Amino acid sequence: MVENFAVGRLQSEFKELVQNEDIGFSIGLENDNWFEWSVCFTGPEDTPFEGGFFMAAIHFPNDYPNSPPEMRFKTEMWHPNIYPDGRVCISILHPPGEDEFNSLESADERWRPILGVESILHSVVSMLNDPNLDSPANVDAAVEYRDSRDTYLRKVRRLAQKSVESL
């Protein structure tokens, strides 16, 4: 029953996103599975990611929207809030409620069932240019961003260019 609700919600969100020409993302299903989506988008303007072409996957749990999905970049990324394996680490993708180990993150910043895929995608794009250095997933990228911004920017621009060349 819960899975049927999840599929209905995912079908509705998918339909809305596909029909929204202004969304700035291309989405599809992996192997016709409603719980596995692929996402493609270009790097946001006026960021070091500009001009890049980025691929990601979103995996939804069976109890979606009660639990958040997981997003993972397939394109190589260098960012303080993206783990080296591509997993995205932002508050909106953390389970609902308070986190006793992270007092910097309120329950309002975490996943809530009222949110959806569009909110996630916009949060990820925002995160690309405005990383959260207080809680990095990639400590090396965070240190480089903080201490050697020019080196960080060159590396990100190189990866953006590489993303286009690998198409």
PDB file of C-alpha atoms in Angstrom:
ATOM      1  CA  MET A   1       0.000   0.000   0.000  1.00  0.00           C
ATOM      2  CA  VAL A   2       2.772   2.460   0.951  1.00  0.00           C
ATOM      3  CA  GLU A   3       4.658   1.601  -2.246  1.00  0.00           C
ATOM      4  CA  ASN A   4       1.514   2.263  -4.322  1.00  0.00           C
ATOM      5  CA  PHE A   5       1.239   5.721  -2.750  1.00  0.00           C
ATOM      6  CA  ALA A   6       4.922   6.355  -3.494  1.00  0.00           C
ATOM      7  CA  VAL A   7       4.513   5.360  -7.142  1.00  0.00           C
ATOM      8  CA  GLY A   8       1.467   7.608  -7.502  1.00  0.00           C
ATOM      9  CA  ARG A   9       3.325  10.545  -5.996  1.00  0.00           C
ATOM     10  CA  LEU A  10       6.387   9.907  -8.178  1.00  0.00           C
ATOM     11  CA  GLN A  11       4.256   9.640 -11.319  1.00  0.00           C
ATOM     12  CA  SER A  12       2.594  12.949 -10.492  1.00  0.00           C
ATOM     13  CA  GLU A  13       5.891  14.737  -9.813  1.00  0.00           C
ATOM     14  CA  PHE A  14       7.483  13.240 -12.919  1.00  0.00           C
ATOM     15  CA  LYS A  15       4.590  14.393 -15.120  1.00  0.00           C
ATOM     16  CA  GLU A  16       4.755  17.934 -13.703  1.00  0.00           C
ATOM     17  CA  LEU A  17       8.512  18.167 -14.201  1.00  0.00           C
ATOM     18  CA  VAL A  18       8.408  16.829 -17.766  1.00  0.00           C
ATOM     19  CA  GLN A  19       5.696  19.342 -18.692  1.00  0.00           C
ATOM     20  CA  ASN A  20       7.538  22.288 -17.079  1.00  0.00           C
ATOM     21  CA  GLU A  21       9.725  23.697 -19.855  1.00  0.00           C
ATOM     22  CA  ASP A  22      11.266  26.261 -17.492  1.00  0.00           C
ATOM     23  CA  ILE A  23      12.644  23.728 -15.004  1.00  0.00           C
ATOM     24  CA  GLY A  24      16.131  23.592 -16.551  1.00  0.00           C
ATOM     25  CA  PHE A  25      16.528  19.839 -16.024  1.00  0.00           C
ATOM     26  CA  SER A  26      16.000  16.803 -18.173  1.00  0.00           C
ATOM     27  CA  ILE A  27      14.656  13.807 -16.277  1.00  0.00           C
ATOM     28  CA  GLY A  28      13.995  10.202 -17.155  1.00  0.00           C
ATOM     29  CA  LEU A  29      13.388   6.829 -15.582  1.00  0.00           C
ATOM     30  CA  GLU A  30      16.094   4.212 -15.264  1.00  0.00           C
ATOM     31  CA  ASN A  31      14.820   0.905 -16.684  1.00  0.00           C
ATOM     32  CA  ASP A  32      11.184   2.096 -16.434  1.00  0.00           C
ATOM     33  CA  ASN A  33      11.536   2.041 -12.633  1.00  0.00           C
ATOM     34  CA  TRP A  34       9.619   4.809 -10.838  1.00  0.00           C
ATOM     35  CA  PHE A  35      12.070   4.608  -7.926  1.00  0.00           C
ATOM     36  CA  GLU A  36      15.169   5.281 -10.078  1.00  0.00           C
ATOM     37  CA  TRP A  37      15.412   8.581 -11.971  1.00  0.00           C
ATOM     38  CA  SER A  38      18.164  10.053 -14.076  1.00  0.00           C
ATOM     39  CA  VAL A  39      18.701  13.809 -14.157  1.00  0.00           C
ATOM     40  CA  CYS A  40      20.714  15.938 -16.572  1.00  0.00           C
ATOM     41  CA  PHE A  41      21.363  19.666 -16.359  1.00  0.00           C
ATOM     42  CA  THR A  42      23.834  22.295 -17.404  1.00  0.00           C
ATOM     43  CA  GLY A  43      25.966  24.121 -14.879  1.00  0.00           C
ATOM     44  CA  PRO A  44      24.381  27.283 -13.492  1.00  0.00           C
ATOM     45  CA  GLU A  45      25.384  30.578 -15.114  1.00  0.00           C
ATOM     46  CA  ASP A  46      27.949  32.735 -13.333  1.00  0.00           C
ATOM     47  CA  THR A  47      29.356  29.759 -11.422  1.00  0.00           C
ATOM     48  CA  PRO A  48      32.510  27.724 -12.046  1.00  0.00           C
ATOM     49  CA  PHE A  49      30.160  24.912 -13.154  1.00  0.00           C
ATOM     50  CA  GLU A  50      28.820  27.041 -16.040  1.00  0.00           C
ATOM     51  CA  GLY A  51      29.004  25.283 -19.386  1.00  0.00           C
ATOM     52  CA  GLY A  52      29.272  21.840 -17.850  1.00  0.00           C
ATOM     53  CA  PHE A  53      26.804  19.039 -18.464  1.00  0.00           C
ATOM     54  CA  PHE A  54      26.010  17.103 -15.296  1.00  0.00           C
ATOM     55  CA  MET A  55      24.372  13.723 -14.894  1.00  0.00           C
ATOM     56  CA  ALA A  56      22.913  12.445 -11.638  1.00  0.00           C
ATOM     57  CA  ALA A  57      20.720   9.648 -10.358  1.00  0.00           C
ATOM     58  CA  ILE A  58      17.982   9.882  -7.776  1.00  0.00           C
ATOM     59  CA  HIS A  59      16.960   6.773  -5.849  1.00  0.00           C
ATOM     60  CA  PHE A  60      13.629   6.935  -4.022  1.00  0.00           C
ATOM     61  CA  PRO A  61      12.810   4.739  -1.012  1.00  0.00           C
ATOM     62  CA  ASN A  62       9.632   2.640  -1.024  1.00  0.00           C
ATOM     63  CA  ASP A  63       8.083   4.933   1.600  1.00  0.00           C
ATOM     64  CA  TYR A  64       8.624   8.140  -0.401  1.00  0.00           C
ATOM     65  CA  PRO A  65       7.636  10.925   0.362  1.00  0.00           C
ATOM     66  CA  ASN A  66       7.880  10.048   4.062  1.00  0.00           C
ATOM     67  CA  SER A  67      11.618   9.451   3.630  1.00  0.00           C
ATOM     68  CA  PRO A  68      13.923  11.444   1.377  1.00  0.00           C
ATOM     69  CA  PRO A  69      15.531  10.119  -1.772  1.00  0.00           C
ATOM     70  CA  GLU A  70      19.280   9.842  -2.300  1.00  0.00           C
ATOM     71  CA  MET A  71      20.930  11.817  -5.094  1.00  0.00           C
ATOM     72  CA  ARG A  72      24.278  10.835  -6.566  1.00  0.00           C
ATOM     73  CA  PHE A  73      26.203  12.554  -9.341  1.00  0.00           C
ATOM     74  CA  LYS A  74      27.388  10.259 -12.121  1.00  0.00           C
ATOM     75  CA  THR A  75      29.539  13.079 -13.479  1.00  0.00           C
ATOM     76  CA  GLU A  76      32.828  13.547 -11.640  1.00  0.00           C
ATOM     77  CA  MET A  77      32.417  16.428  -9.176  1.00  0.00           C
ATOM     78  CA  TRP A  78      34.640  18.440  -6.829  1.00  0.00           C
ATOM     79  CA  HIS A  79      32.527  20.160  -4.218  1.00  0.00           C
ATOM     80  CA  PRO A  80      32.475  20.432  -0.402  1.00  0.00           C
ATOM     81  CA  ASN A  81      28.935  19.000  -0.190  1.00  0.00           C
ATOM     82  CA  ILE A  82      29.390  16.103  -2.601  1.00  0.00           C
ATOM     83  CA  TYR A  83      31.097  12.943  -1.357  1.00  0.00           C
ATOM     84  CA  PRO A  84      33.914  11.592  -3.540  1.00  0.00           C
ATOM     85  CA  ASP A  85      31.541   8.802  -4.686  1.00  0.00           C
ATOM     86  CA  GLY A  86      29.063  11.433  -5.970  1.00  0.00           C
ATOM     87  CA  ARG A  87      26.477  11.322  -3.168  1.00  0.00           C
ATOM     88  CA  VAL A  88      24.953  14.713  -2.460  1.00  0.00           C
ATOM     89  CA  CYS A  89      24.967  15.835   1.161  1.00  0.00           C
ATOM     90  CA  ILE A  90      22.538  18.677   1.784  1.00  0.00           C
ATOM     91  CA  SER A  91      20.006  19.206   4.544  1.00  0.00           C
ATOM     92  CA  ILE A  92      16.952  18.713   2.332  1.00  0.00           C
ATOM     93  CA  LEU A  93      18.082  15.102   1.706  1.00  0.00           C
ATOM     94  CA  HIS A  94      18.477  14.279   5.411  1.00  0.00           C
ATOM     95  CA  PRO A  95      15.665  12.348   7.152  1.00  0.00           C
ATOM     96  CA  PRO A  96      12.973  14.390   8.908  1.00  0.00           C
ATOM     97  CA  GLY A  97      13.319  15.531  12.491  1.00  0.00           C
ATOM     98  CA  GLU A  98      16.106  16.832  14.686  1.00  0.00           C
ATOM     99  CA  ASP A  99      19.668  15.524  14.449  1.00  0.00           C
ATOM    100  CA  GLU A 100      21.208  15.255  17.894  1.00  0.00           C
ATOM    101  CA  PHE A 101      24.695  15.179  16.329  1.00  0.00           C
ATOM    102  CA  ASN A 102      24.252  18.292  14.181  1.00  0.00           C
ATOM    103  CA  SER A 103      22.819  21.237  16.095  1.00  0.00           C
ATOM    104  CA  LEU A 104      23.573  23.541  13.124  1.00  0.00           C
ATOM    105  CA  GLU A 105      20.780  21.908  11.110  1.00  0.00           C
ATOM    106  CA  SER A 106      17.198  22.518  12.186  1.00  0.00           C
ATOM    107  CA  ALA A 107      14.300  20.174  11.453  1.00  0.00           C
ATOM    108  CA  ASP A 108      12.898  22.823   9.083  1.00  0.00           C
ATOM    109  CA  GLU A 109      15.957  22.472   6.844  1.00  0.00           C
ATOM    110  CA  ARG A 110      15.658  18.697   6.599  1.00  0.00           C
ATOM    111  CA  TRP A 111      13.366  16.569   4.457  1.00  0.00           C
ATOM    112  CA  ARG A 112       9.624  16.996   4.868  1.00  0.00           C
ATOM    113  CA  PRO A 113       7.031  15.023   2.867  1.00  0.00           C
ATOM    114  CA  ILE A 114       5.604  18.258   1.472  1.00  0.00           C
ATOM    115  CA  LEU A 115       8.858  18.782  -0.453  1.00  0.00           C
ATOM    116  CA  GLY A 116       9.510  17.117  -3.768  1.00  0.00           C
ATOM    117  CA  VAL A 117      11.993  16.517  -6.546  1.00  0.00           C
ATOM    118  CA  GLU A 118      11.804  20.080  -7.866  1.00  0.00           C
ATOM    119  CA  SER A 119      12.807  21.421  -4.433  1.00  0.00           C
ATOM    120  CA  ILE A 120      15.736  19.001  -4.328  1.00  0.00           C
ATOM    121  CA  LEU A 121      16.966  19.977  -7.776  1.00  0.00           C
ATOM    122  CA  HIS A 122      16.809  23.692  -7.033  1.00  0.00           C
ATOM    123  CA  SER A 123      18.602  23.139  -3.709  1.00  0.00           C
ATOM    124  CA  VAL A 124      21.382  21.210  -5.443  1.00  0.00           C
ATOM    125  CA  VAL A 125      21.883  23.946  -8.047  1.00  0.00           C
ATOM    126  CA  SER A 126      21.985  26.544  -5.275  1.00  0.00           C
ATOM    127  CA  MET A 127      24.469  24.415  -3.331  1.00  0.00           C
ATOM    128  CA  LEU A 128      26.843  24.252  -6.294  1.00  0.00           C
ATOM    129  CA  ASN A 129      27.654  27.944  -6.005  1.00  0.00           C
ATOM    130  CA  ASP A 130      27.092  28.326  -2.264  1.00  0.00           C
ATOM    131  CA  PRO A 131      28.608  25.356  -0.435  1.00  0.00           C
ATOM    132  CA  ASN A 132      28.045  24.709   3.255  1.00  0.00           C
ATOM    133  CA  LEU A 133      31.530  24.564   4.745  1.00  0.00           C
ATOM    134  CA  ASP A 134      30.221  23.914   8.274  1.00  0.00           C
ATOM    135  CA  SER A 135      29.397  20.298   7.477  1.00  0.00           C
ATOM    136  CA  PRO A 136      31.394  19.151   4.439  1.00  0.00           C
ATOM    137  CA  ALA A 137      31.011  15.755   2.801  1.00  0.00           C
ATOM    138  CA  ASN A 138      34.316  16.221   0.978  1.00  0.00           C
ATOM    139  CA  VAL A 139      36.715  17.731   3.507  1.00  0.00           C
ATOM    140  CA  ASP A 140      39.518  18.141   0.947  1.00  0.00           C
ATOM    141  CA  ALA A 141      37.267  20.155  -1.373  1.00  0.00           C
ATOM    142  CA  ALA A 142      36.069  22.253   1.577  1.00  0.00           C
ATOM    143  CA  VAL A 143      39.609  23.047   2.707  1.00  0.00           C
ATOM    144  CA  GLU A 144      40.627  23.932  -0.836  1.00  0.00           C
ATOM    145  CA  TYR A 145      37.523  26.111  -1.283  1.00  0.00           C
ATOM    146  CA  ARG A 146      38.334  27.940   1.955  1.00  0.00           C
ATOM    147  CA  ASP A 147      42.124  28.193   1.699  1.00  0.00           C
ATOM    148  CA  SER A 148      42.915  28.146  -2.017  1.00  0.00           C
ATOM    149  CA  ARG A 149      39.851  29.389  -3.874  1.00  0.00           C
ATOM    150  CA  ASP A 150      41.692  29.890  -7.198  1.00  0.00           C
ATOM    151  CA  THR A 151      42.876  26.267  -7.194  1.00  0.00           C
ATOM    152  CA  TYR A 152      39.357  25.091  -6.333  1.00  0.00           C
ATOM    153  CA  LEU A 153      37.815  27.172  -9.140  1.00  0.00           C
ATOM    154  CA  ARG A 154      40.337  25.896 -11.726  1.00  0.00           C
ATOM    155  CA  LYS A 155      39.621  22.294 -10.727  1.00  0.00           C
ATOM    156  CA  VAL A 156      35.846  22.780 -10.965  1.00  0.00           C
ATOM    157  CA  ARG A 157      36.113  24.531 -14.354  1.00  0.00           C
ATOM    158  CA  ARG A 158      38.331  21.703 -15.626  1.00  0.00           C
ATOM    159  CA  LEU A 159      35.743  19.128 -14.506  1.00  0.00           C
ATOM    160  CA  ALA A 160      32.938  21.151 -16.139  1.00  0.00           C
ATOM    161  CA  GLN A 161      34.891  21.107 -19.415  1.00  0.00           C
ATOM    162  CA  LYS A 162      35.608  17.403 -19.006  1.00  0.00           C
ATOM    163  CA  SER A 163      31.871  16.754 -18.518  1.00  0.00           C
ATOM    164  CA  VAL A 164      31.187  18.170 -21.985  1.00  0.00           C
ATOM    165  CA  GLU A 165      34.069  16.336 -23.629  1.00  0.00           C
ATOM    166  CA  SER A 166      32.853  13.002 -22.252  1.00  0.00           C
ATOM    167  CA  LEU A 167      29.464  13.263 -23.966  1.00  0.00           C
TER     168      LEU A 167
END
